[in-house]
Coordinates of C-alpha atoms in Angstrom, one line a residue:
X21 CA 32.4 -13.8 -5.3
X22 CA 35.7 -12.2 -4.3
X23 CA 35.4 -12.1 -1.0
X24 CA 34.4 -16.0 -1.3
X25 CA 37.6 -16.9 -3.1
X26 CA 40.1 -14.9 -1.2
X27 CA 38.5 -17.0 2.0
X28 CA 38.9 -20.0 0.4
X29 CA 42.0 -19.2 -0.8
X30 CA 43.0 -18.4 2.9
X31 CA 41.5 -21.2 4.5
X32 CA 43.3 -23.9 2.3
X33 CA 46.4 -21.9 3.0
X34 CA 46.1 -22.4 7.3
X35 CA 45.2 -26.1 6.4
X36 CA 48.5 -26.3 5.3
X37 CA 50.1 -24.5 7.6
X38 CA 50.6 -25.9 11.3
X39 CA 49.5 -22.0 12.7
X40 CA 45.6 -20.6 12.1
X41 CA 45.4 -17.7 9.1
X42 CA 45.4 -14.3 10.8
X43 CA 44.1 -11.0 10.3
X44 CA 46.4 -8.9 8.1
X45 CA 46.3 -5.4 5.9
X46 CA 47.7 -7.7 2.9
X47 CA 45.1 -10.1 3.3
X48 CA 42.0 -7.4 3.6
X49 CA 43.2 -5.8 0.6
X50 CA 42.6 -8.7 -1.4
X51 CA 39.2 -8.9 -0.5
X52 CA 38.4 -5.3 -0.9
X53 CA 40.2 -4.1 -4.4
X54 CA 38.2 -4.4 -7.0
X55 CA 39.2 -1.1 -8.5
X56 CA 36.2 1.0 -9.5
X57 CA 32.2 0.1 -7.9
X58 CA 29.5 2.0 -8.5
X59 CA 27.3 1.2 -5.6
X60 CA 24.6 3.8 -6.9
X61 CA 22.7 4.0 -10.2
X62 CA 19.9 6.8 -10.4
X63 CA 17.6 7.4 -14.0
X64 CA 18.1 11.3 -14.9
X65 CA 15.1 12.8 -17.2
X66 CA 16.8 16.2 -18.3
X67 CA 16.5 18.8 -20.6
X68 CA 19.3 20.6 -22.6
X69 CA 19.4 24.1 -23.2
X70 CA 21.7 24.5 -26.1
X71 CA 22.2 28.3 -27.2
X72 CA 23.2 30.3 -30.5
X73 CA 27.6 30.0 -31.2
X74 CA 27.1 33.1 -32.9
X75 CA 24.4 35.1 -30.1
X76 CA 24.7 33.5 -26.8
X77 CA 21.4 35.3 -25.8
X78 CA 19.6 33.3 -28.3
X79 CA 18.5 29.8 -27.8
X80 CA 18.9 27.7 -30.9
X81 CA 17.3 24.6 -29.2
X82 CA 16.2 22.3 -26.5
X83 CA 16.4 18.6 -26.4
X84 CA 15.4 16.3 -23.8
X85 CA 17.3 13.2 -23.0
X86 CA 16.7 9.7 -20.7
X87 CA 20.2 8.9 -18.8
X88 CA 22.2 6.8 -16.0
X89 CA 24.1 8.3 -13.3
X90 CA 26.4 5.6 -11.3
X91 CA 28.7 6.7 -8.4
X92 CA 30.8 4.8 -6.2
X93 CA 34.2 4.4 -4.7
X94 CA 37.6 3.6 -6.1
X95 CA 38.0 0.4 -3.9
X96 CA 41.9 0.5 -4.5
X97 CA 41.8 4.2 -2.3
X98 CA 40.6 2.2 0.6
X99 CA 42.9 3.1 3.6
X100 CA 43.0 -0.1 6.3
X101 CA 44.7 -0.3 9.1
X102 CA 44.5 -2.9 12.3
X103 CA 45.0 -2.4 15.5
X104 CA 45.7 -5.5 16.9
X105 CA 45.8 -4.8 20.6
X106 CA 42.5 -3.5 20.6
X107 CA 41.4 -5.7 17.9
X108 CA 39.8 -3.7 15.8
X109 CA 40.1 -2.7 12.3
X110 CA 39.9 0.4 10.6
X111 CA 38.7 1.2 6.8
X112 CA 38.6 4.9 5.7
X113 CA 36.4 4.9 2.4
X114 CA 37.9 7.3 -0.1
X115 CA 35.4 10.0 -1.8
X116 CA 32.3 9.1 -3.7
X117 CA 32.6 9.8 -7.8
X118 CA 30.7 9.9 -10.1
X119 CA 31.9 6.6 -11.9
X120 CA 29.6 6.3 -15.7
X121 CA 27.2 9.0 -17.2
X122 CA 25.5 7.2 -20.0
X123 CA 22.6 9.1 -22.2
X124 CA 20.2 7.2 -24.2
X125 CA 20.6 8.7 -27.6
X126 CA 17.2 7.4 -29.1
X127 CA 15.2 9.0 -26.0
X128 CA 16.5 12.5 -27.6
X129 CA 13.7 14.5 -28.6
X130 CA 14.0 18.5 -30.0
X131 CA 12.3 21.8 -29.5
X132 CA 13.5 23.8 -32.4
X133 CA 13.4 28.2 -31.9
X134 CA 16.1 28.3 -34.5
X135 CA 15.1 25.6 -37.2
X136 CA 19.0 26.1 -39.0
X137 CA 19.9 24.7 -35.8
X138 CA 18.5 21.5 -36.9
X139 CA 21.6 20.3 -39.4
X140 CA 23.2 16.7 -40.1
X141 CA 25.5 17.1 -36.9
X142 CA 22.2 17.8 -34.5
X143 CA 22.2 14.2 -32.7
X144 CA 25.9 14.6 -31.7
X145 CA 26.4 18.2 -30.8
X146 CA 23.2 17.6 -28.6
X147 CA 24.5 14.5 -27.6
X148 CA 27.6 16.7 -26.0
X149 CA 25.0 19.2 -24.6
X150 CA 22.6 16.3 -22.8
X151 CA 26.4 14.8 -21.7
X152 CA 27.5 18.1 -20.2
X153 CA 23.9 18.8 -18.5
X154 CA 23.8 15.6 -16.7
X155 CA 27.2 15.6 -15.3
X156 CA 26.3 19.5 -14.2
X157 CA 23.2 18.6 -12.6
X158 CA 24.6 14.8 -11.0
X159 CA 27.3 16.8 -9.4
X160 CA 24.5 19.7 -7.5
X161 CA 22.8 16.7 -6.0
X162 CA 24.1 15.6 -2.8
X163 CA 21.5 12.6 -2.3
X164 CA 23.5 10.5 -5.3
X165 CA 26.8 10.9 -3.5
X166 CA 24.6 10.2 0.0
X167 CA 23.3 6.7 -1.4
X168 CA 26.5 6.0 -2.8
X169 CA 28.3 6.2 0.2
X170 CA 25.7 4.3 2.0
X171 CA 26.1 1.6 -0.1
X172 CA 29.8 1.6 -0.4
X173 CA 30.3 1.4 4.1
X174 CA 27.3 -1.5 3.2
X175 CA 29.4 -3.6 0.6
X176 CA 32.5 -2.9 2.1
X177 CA 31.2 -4.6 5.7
X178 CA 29.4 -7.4 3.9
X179 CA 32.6 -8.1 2.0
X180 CA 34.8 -7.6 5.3
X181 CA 32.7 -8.7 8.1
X182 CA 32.2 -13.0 7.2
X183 CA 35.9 -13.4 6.9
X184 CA 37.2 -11.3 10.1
X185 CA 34.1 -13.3 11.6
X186 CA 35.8 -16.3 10.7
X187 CA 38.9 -16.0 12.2
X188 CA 38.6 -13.8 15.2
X189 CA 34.9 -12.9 16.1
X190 CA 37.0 -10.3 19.0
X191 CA 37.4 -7.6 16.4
X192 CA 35.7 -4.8 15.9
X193 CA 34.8 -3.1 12.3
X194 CA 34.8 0.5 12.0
X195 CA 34.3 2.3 8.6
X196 CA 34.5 5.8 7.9

């Protein structure tokens, strides 16, 4: 959607210009910043081990949680560059983040060793706990971070690649 109106937007402006629209940093950048994308969502199943305050060697309880992971890019980090001569243009993608962590609170369920564990606050301390467990584990797995990146070089040509196309079907895309 984007990428559709920054073309149009282009093309009425060379059809009122006498010259053609041509392939500019300015203009790429307005087809690419969209600030934060997730361009990877993965469904986490995990299991909290929340332990004693008072005895860390003492496991009050365990709760098991449902949540989202999304990664992506910051699109705004994009670094473009054009090399006219040999008509091709550059895009270095900046590094994949983790962009949302999201637990379902009613998938929650307890295992109780310490039953005074299980007070008013339980939902939102183990809430904190799943929080802090997902984020842990999300940023051990390399495969997110893999797909993520897959999908950003994927989105950014698709986005990039029908307008360059457009004007000058000469130049080359290369994203890194």
């Amino acid at each position: 959607m984007i990428a559709a109106a920054a073309a149009v937007g282009l093309t009425s402006k060379g059809a009122e210009k006498s010259e053609p629209p041509t392939i500019s940093i300015p203009t790429l950048e307005k087809i690419l910043y969209v600030s934060d994308l997730s361009t990877y969502e993965a469904i986490y199943n995990g299991v909290a081990k929340v332990v004693n305050p008072n005895d860390p060697q003492k496991i009050d309880y365990y709760v098991s949680y449902d949540a989202t992971v999304k990664a992506g890019i910051d699109f705004e980090e994009i670094d473009i560059s054009v090399d006219d001569a040999e008509k091709i243009i550059s895009l270095t993608l900046p590094d994949i983040k983790i962009t949302e962590i999201t637990v379902d609170i009613e998938s929650m369920d307890y295992i109780f060793l310490n039953d005074e564990a299980n007070t008013e606050t339980i939902s939102e301390e183990a809430y904190e706990h799943c929080i802090a467990d997902v984020t842990h584990e999300s940023n051990r797995e390399s495969t997110i971070c893999e797909l993520a990146e897959q999908n950003a070089q994927n989105i950014v040509e698709a986005l990039i690649r029908p307008f360059v196309s457009s004007l000058d079907s000469e130049y080359k895309l290369k994203i890194d």
